[in-house]
mmCIF file of C-alpha atoms and ligand atoms in Angstrom:
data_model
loop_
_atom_site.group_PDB
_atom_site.id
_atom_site.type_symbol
_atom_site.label_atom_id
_atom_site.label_comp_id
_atom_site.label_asym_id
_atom_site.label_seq_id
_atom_site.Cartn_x
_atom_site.Cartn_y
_atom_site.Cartn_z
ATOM 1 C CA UNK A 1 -1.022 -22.599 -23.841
ATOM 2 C CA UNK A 2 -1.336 -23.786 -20.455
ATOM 3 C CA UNK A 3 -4.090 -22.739 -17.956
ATOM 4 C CA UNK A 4 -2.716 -21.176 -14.863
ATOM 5 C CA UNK A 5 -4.380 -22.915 -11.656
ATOM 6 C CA UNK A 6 -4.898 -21.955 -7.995
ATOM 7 C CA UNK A 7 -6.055 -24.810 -5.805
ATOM 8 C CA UNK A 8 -6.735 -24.460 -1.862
ATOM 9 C CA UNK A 9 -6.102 -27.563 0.052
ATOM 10 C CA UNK A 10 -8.559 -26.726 2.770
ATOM 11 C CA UNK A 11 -7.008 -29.881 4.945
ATOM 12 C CA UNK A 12 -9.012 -30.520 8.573
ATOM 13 C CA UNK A 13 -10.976 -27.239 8.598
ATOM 14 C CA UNK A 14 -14.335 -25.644 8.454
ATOM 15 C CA UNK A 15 -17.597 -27.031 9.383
ATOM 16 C CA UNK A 16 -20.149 -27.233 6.556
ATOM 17 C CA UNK A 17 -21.585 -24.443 7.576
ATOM 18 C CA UNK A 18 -18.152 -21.848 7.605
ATOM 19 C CA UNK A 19 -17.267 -23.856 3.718
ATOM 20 C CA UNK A 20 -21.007 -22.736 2.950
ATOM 21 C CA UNK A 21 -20.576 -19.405 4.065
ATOM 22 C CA UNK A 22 -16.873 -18.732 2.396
ATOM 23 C CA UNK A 23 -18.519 -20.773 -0.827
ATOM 24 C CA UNK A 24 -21.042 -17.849 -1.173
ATOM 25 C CA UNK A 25 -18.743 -15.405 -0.790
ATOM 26 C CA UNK A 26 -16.935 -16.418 -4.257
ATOM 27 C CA UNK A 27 -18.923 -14.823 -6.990
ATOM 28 C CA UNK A 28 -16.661 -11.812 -7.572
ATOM 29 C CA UNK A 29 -13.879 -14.218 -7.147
ATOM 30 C CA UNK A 30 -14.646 -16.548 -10.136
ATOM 31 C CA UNK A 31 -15.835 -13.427 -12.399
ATOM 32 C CA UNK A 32 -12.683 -11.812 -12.060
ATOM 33 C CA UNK A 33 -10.823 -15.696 -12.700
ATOM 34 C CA UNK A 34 -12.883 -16.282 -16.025
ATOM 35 C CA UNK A 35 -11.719 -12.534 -17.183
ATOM 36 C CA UNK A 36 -7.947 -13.392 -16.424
ATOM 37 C CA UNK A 37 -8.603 -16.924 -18.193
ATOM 38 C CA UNK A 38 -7.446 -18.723 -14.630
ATOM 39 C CA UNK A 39 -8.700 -21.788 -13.061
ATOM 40 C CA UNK A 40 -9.922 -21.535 -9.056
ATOM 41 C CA UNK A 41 -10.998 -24.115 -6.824
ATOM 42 C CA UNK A 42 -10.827 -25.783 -3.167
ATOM 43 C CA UNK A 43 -10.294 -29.128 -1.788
ATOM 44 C CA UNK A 44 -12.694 -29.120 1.237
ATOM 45 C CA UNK A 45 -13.367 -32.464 3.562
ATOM 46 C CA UNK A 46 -15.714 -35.144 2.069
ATOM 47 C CA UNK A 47 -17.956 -33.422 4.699
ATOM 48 C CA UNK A 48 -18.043 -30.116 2.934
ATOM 49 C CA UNK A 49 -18.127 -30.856 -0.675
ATOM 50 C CA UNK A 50 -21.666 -31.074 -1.230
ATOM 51 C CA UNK A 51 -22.386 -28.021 0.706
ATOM 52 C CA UNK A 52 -19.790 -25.926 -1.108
ATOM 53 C CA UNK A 53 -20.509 -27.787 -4.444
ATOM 54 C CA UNK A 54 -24.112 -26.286 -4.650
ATOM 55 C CA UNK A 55 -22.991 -23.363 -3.392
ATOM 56 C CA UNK A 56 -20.549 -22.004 -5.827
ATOM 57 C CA UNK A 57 -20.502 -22.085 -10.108
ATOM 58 C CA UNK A 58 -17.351 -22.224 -12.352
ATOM 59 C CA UNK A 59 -15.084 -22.866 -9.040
ATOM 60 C CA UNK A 60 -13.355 -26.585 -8.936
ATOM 61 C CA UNK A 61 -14.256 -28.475 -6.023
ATOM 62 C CA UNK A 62 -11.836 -31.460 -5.294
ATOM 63 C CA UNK A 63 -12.354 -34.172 -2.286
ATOM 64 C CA UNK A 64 -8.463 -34.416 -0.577
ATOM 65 C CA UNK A 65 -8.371 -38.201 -0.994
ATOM 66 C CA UNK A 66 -10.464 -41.599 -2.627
ATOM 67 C CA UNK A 67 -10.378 -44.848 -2.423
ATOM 68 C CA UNK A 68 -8.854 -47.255 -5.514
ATOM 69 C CA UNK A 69 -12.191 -49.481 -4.843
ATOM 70 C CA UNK A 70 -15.395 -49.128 -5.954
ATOM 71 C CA UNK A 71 -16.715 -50.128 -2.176
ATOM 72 C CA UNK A 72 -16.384 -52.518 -0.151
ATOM 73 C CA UNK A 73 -15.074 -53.392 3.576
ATOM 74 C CA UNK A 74 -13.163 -50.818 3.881
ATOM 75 C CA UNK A 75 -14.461 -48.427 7.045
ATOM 76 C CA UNK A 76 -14.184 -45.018 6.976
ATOM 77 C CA UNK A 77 -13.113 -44.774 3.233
ATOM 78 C CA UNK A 78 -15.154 -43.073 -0.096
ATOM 79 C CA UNK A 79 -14.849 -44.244 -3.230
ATOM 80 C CA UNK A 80 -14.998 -42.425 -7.432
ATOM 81 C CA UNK A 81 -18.156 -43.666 -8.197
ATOM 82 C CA UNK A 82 -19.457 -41.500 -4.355
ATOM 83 C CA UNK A 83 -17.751 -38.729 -5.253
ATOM 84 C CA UNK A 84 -18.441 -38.588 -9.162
ATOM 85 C CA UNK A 85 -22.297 -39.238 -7.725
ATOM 86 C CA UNK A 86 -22.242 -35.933 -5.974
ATOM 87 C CA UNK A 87 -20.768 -34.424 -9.577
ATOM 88 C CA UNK A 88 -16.673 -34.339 -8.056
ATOM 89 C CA UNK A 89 -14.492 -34.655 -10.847
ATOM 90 C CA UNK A 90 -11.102 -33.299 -9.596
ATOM 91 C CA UNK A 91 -9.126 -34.948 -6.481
ATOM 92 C CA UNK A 92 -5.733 -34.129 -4.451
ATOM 93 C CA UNK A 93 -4.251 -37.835 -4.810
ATOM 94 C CA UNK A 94 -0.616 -37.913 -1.870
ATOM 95 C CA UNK A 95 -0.474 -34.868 -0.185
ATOM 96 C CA UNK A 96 2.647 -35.245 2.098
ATOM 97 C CA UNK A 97 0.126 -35.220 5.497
ATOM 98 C CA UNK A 98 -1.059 -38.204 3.543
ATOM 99 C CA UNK A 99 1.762 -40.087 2.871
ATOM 100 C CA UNK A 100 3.300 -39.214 6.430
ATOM 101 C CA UNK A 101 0.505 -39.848 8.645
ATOM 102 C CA UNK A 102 -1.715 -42.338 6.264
ATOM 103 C CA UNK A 103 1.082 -44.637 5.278
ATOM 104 C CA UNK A 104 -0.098 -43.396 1.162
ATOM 105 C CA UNK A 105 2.531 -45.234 -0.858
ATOM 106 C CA UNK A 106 3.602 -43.950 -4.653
ATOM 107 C CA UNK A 107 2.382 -47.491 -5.561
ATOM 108 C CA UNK A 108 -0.864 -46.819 -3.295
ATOM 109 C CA UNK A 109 -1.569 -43.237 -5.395
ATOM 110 C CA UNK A 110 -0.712 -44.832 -8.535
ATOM 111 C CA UNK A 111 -4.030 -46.922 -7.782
ATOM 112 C CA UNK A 112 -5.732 -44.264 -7.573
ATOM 113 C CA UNK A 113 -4.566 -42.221 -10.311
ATOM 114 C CA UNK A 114 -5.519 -44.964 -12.701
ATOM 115 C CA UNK A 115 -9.002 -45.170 -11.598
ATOM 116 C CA UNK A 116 -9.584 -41.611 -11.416
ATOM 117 C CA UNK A 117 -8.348 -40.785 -14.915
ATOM 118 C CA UNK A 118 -10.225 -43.973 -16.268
ATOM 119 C CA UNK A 119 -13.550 -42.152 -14.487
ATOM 120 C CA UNK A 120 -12.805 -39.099 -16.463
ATOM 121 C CA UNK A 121 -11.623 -37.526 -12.973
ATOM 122 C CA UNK A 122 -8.492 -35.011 -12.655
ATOM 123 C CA UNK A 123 -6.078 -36.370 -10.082
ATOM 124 C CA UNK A 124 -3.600 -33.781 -8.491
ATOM 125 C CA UNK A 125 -0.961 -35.566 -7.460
ATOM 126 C CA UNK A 126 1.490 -34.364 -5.036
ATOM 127 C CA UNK A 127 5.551 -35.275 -4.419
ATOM 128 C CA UNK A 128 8.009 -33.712 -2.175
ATOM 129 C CA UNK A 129 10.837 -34.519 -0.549
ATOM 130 C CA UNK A 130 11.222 -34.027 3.586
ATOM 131 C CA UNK A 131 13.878 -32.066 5.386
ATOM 132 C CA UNK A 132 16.485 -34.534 5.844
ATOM 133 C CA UNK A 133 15.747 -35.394 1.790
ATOM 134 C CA UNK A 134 16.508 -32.045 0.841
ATOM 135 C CA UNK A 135 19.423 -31.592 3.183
ATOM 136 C CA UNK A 136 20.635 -34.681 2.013
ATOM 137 C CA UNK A 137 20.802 -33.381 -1.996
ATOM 138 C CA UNK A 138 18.093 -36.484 -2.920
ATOM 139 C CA UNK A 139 15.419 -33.960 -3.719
ATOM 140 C CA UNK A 140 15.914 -35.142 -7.529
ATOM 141 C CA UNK A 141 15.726 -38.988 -6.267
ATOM 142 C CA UNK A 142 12.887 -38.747 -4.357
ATOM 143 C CA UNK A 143 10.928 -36.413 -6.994
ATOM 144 C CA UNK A 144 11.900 -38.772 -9.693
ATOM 145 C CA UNK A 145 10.548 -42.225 -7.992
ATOM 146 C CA UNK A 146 7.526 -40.214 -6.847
ATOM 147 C CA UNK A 147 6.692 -39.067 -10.547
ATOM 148 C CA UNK A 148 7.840 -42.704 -12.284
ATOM 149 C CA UNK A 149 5.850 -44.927 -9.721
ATOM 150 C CA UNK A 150 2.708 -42.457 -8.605
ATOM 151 C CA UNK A 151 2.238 -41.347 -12.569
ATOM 152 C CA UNK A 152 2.848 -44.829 -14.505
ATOM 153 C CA UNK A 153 0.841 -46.946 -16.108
ATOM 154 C CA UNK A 154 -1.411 -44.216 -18.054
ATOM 155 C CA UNK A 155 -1.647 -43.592 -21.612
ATOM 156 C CA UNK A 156 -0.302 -40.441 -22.773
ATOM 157 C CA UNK A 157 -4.076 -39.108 -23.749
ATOM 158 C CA UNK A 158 -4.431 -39.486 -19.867
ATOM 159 C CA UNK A 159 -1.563 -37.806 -18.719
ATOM 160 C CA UNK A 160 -2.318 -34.391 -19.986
ATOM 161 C CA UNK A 161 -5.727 -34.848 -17.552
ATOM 162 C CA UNK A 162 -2.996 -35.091 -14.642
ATOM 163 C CA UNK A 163 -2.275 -32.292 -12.647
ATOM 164 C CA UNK A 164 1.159 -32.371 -10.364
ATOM 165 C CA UNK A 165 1.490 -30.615 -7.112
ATOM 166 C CA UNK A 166 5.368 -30.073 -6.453
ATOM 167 C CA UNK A 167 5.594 -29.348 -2.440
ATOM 168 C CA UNK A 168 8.464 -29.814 -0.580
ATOM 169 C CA UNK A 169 7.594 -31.028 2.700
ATOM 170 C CA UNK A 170 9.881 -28.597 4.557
ATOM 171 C CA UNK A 171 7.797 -25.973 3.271
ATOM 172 C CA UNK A 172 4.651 -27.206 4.072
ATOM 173 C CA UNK A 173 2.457 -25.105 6.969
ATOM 174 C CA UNK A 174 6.186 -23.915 8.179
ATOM 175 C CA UNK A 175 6.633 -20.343 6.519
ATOM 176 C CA UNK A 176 9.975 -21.669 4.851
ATOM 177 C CA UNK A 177 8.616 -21.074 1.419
ATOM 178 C CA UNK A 178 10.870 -22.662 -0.989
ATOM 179 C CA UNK A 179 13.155 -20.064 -3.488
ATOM 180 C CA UNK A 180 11.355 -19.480 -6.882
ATOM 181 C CA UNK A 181 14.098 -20.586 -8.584
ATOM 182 C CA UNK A 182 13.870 -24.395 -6.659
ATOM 183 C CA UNK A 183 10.227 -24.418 -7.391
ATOM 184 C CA UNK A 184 11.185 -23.830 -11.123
ATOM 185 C CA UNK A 185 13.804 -26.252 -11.267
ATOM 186 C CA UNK A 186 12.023 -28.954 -9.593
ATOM 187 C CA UNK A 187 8.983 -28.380 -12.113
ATOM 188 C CA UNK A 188 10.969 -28.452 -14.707
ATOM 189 C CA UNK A 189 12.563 -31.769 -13.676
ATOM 190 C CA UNK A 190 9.161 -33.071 -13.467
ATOM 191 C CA UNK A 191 8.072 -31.894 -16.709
ATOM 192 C CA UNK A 192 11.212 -33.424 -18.858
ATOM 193 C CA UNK A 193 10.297 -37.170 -16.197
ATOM 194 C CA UNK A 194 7.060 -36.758 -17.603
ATOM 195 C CA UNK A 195 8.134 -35.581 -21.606
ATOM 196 C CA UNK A 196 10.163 -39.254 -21.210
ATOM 197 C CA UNK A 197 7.442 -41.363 -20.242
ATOM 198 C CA UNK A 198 4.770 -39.934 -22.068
ATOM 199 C CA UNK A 199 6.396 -37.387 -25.178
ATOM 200 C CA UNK A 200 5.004 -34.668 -25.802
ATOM 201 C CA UNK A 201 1.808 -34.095 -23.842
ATOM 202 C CA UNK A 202 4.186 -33.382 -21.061
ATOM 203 C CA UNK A 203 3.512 -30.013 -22.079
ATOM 204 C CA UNK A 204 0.401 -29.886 -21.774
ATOM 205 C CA UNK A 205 0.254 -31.011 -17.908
ATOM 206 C CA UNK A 206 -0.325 -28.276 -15.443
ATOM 207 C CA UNK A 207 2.651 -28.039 -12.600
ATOM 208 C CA UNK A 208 1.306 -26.562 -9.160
ATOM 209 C CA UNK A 209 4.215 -25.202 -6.711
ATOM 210 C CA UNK A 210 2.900 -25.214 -3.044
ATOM 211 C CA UNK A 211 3.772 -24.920 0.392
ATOM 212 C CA UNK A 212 3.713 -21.673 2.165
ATOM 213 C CA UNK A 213 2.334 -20.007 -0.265
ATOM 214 C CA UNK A 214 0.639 -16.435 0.094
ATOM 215 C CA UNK A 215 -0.877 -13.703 -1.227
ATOM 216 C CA UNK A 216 2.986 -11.929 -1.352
ATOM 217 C CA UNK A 217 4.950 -14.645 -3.076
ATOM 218 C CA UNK A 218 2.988 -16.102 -5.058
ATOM 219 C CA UNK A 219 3.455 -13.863 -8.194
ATOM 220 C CA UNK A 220 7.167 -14.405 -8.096
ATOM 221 C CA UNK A 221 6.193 -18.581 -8.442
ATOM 222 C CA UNK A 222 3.932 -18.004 -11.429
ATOM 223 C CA UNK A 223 6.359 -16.078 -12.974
ATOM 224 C CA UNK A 224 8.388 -18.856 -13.207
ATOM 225 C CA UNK A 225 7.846 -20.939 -16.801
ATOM 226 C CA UNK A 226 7.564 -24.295 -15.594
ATOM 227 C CA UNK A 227 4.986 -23.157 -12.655
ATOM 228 C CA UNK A 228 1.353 -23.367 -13.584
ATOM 229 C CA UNK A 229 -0.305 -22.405 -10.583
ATOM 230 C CA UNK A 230 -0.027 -22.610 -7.013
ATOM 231 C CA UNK A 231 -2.138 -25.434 -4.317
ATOM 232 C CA UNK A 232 -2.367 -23.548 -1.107
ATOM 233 C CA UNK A 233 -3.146 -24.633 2.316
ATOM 234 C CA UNK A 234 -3.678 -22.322 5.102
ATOM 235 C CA UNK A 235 -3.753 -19.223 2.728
ATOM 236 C CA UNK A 236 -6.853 -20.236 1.322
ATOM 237 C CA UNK A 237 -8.776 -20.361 4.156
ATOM 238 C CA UNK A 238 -9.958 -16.746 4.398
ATOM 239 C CA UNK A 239 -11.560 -15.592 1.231
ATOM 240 C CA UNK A 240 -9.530 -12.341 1.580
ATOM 241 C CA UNK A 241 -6.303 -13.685 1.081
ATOM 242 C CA UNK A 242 -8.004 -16.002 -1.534
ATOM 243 C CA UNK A 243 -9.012 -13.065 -3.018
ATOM 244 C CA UNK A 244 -5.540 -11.460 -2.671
ATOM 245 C CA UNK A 245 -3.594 -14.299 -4.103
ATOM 246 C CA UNK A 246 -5.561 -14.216 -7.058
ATOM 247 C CA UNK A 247 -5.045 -10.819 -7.806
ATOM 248 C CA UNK A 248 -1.121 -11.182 -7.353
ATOM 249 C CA UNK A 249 -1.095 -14.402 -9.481
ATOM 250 C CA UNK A 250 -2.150 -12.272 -12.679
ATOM 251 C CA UNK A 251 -0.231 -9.384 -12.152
HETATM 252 P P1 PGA B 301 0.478 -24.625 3.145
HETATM 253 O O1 PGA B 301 0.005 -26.114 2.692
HETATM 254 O O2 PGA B 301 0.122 -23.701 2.022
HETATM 255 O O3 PGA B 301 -0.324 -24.343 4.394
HETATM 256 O O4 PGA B 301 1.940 -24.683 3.394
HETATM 257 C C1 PGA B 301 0.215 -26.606 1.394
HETATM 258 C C2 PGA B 301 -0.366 -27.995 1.172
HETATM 259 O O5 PGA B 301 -0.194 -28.918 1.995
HETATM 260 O O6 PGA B 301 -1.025 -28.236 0.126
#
């Protein structure tokens, strides 16, 4: 049976010192996770993660972003081997801020997928199709290249390490959560893309709906068969609604 999952994608925000200060604040949070078997964590800057890292226990802590090299000339970058130094094993691989603004190709994540999963790291990998995609009916097209391109090239023992982030981009920051039942379609899709390319351990791969999700929809997502957990931007900030969403997501 699979794990359910919440993930905040803490994006450009907090100084070390505010992830330090929410990162002690978490105790309750992760006691009352273990009890309802569910998986927490947060995706702060590279900035943050050591801070928050030694700061909380039995919370993930994923950097937003790597590098497919090991180092090398390549300014303002961090590599696997930096982050698995400071004991990161889980990172958000193509969030849509990424791909618009950082020019992060499927073949581009694919790199980095490969690498991470060879260094025993969990890659969340995130697809999505814009506005004019969705308006357009290519949603499917879009989701489908995302998923063959980003997710090839692994070995189905690998793929059930991978962790898929569905988030439409329309949906992202904008308060136009998508419907429940387009999140569970499009998981679905991805989870029958994924049962062809790799058999059965699609099943075992944990599908994360986000975008504009909050502490009062995001029961009605998790309901949903195909969604295994949510990966949450601006509602993760605040430990409260942290807090809140957790408590909704087990209800
Ligand atoms: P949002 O962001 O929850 O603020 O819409 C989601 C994301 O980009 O992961």
């Amino acid at each position: 049976m699979r794990k359910k999952l919440l993930l905040g994608n803490w994006k450009m925000n907090k100084t070390v010192s505010e992830a330090k200060d929410f990162a002690l604040q978490t105790a309750e949070l992760v006691k009352f996770a273990e009890e309802h078997n569910v998986l927490v964590g947060v995706a702060p800057t590279y900035l943050c993660l050591d801070a928050v890292k030694n700061n909380v226990s039995g919370m993930i802590v994923a950097a937003q972003n790597c590098h497919f090299e090991d180092n090398g000339a390549f300014t303002g970058e961090v590599s696997i081997p930096m982050l698995k130094d400071l004991g990161i094993n889980w990172c958000l691989i193509g969030n849509s801020e990424r791909r618009t603004y950082d020019n992060e190709t499927n073949e581009k994540c694919n790199k980095k997928i490969v690498k991470l999963v060879h260094n025993d790291m969990v890659p969340v990998y995130c697809c999505g199709e814009t506005l004019a995609q969705f308006e357009a009916g290519e949603t499917k097209n879009v989701v489908e290249s995302q998923i063959r391109e980003g997710l090839a090239n692994l070995c189905e023992k690998c793929i059930s390490k991978v962790v898929v982030a569905y988030e439409p981009v329309w949906s992202i920051g904008t308060g136009k959560n998508a419907s429940k039942e387009i999140a569970e379609d499009i998981c679905k899709f991805i989870r029958d893309i994924l049962r062809d390319m790799y058999g059965n351990a699609a099943d075992e791969v944990l599908i994360l709906y986000g975008g504009s999700v909050k502490p009062d929809n995001i029961q009605a997502y998790l309901s949903q068969e195909n969604v295994d957990g949510a990966l949450v931007g601006g509602a993760s900030l605040k430990i409260d609604s942290y807090e809140a969403m957790l408590h909704n997501l087990v209800k």
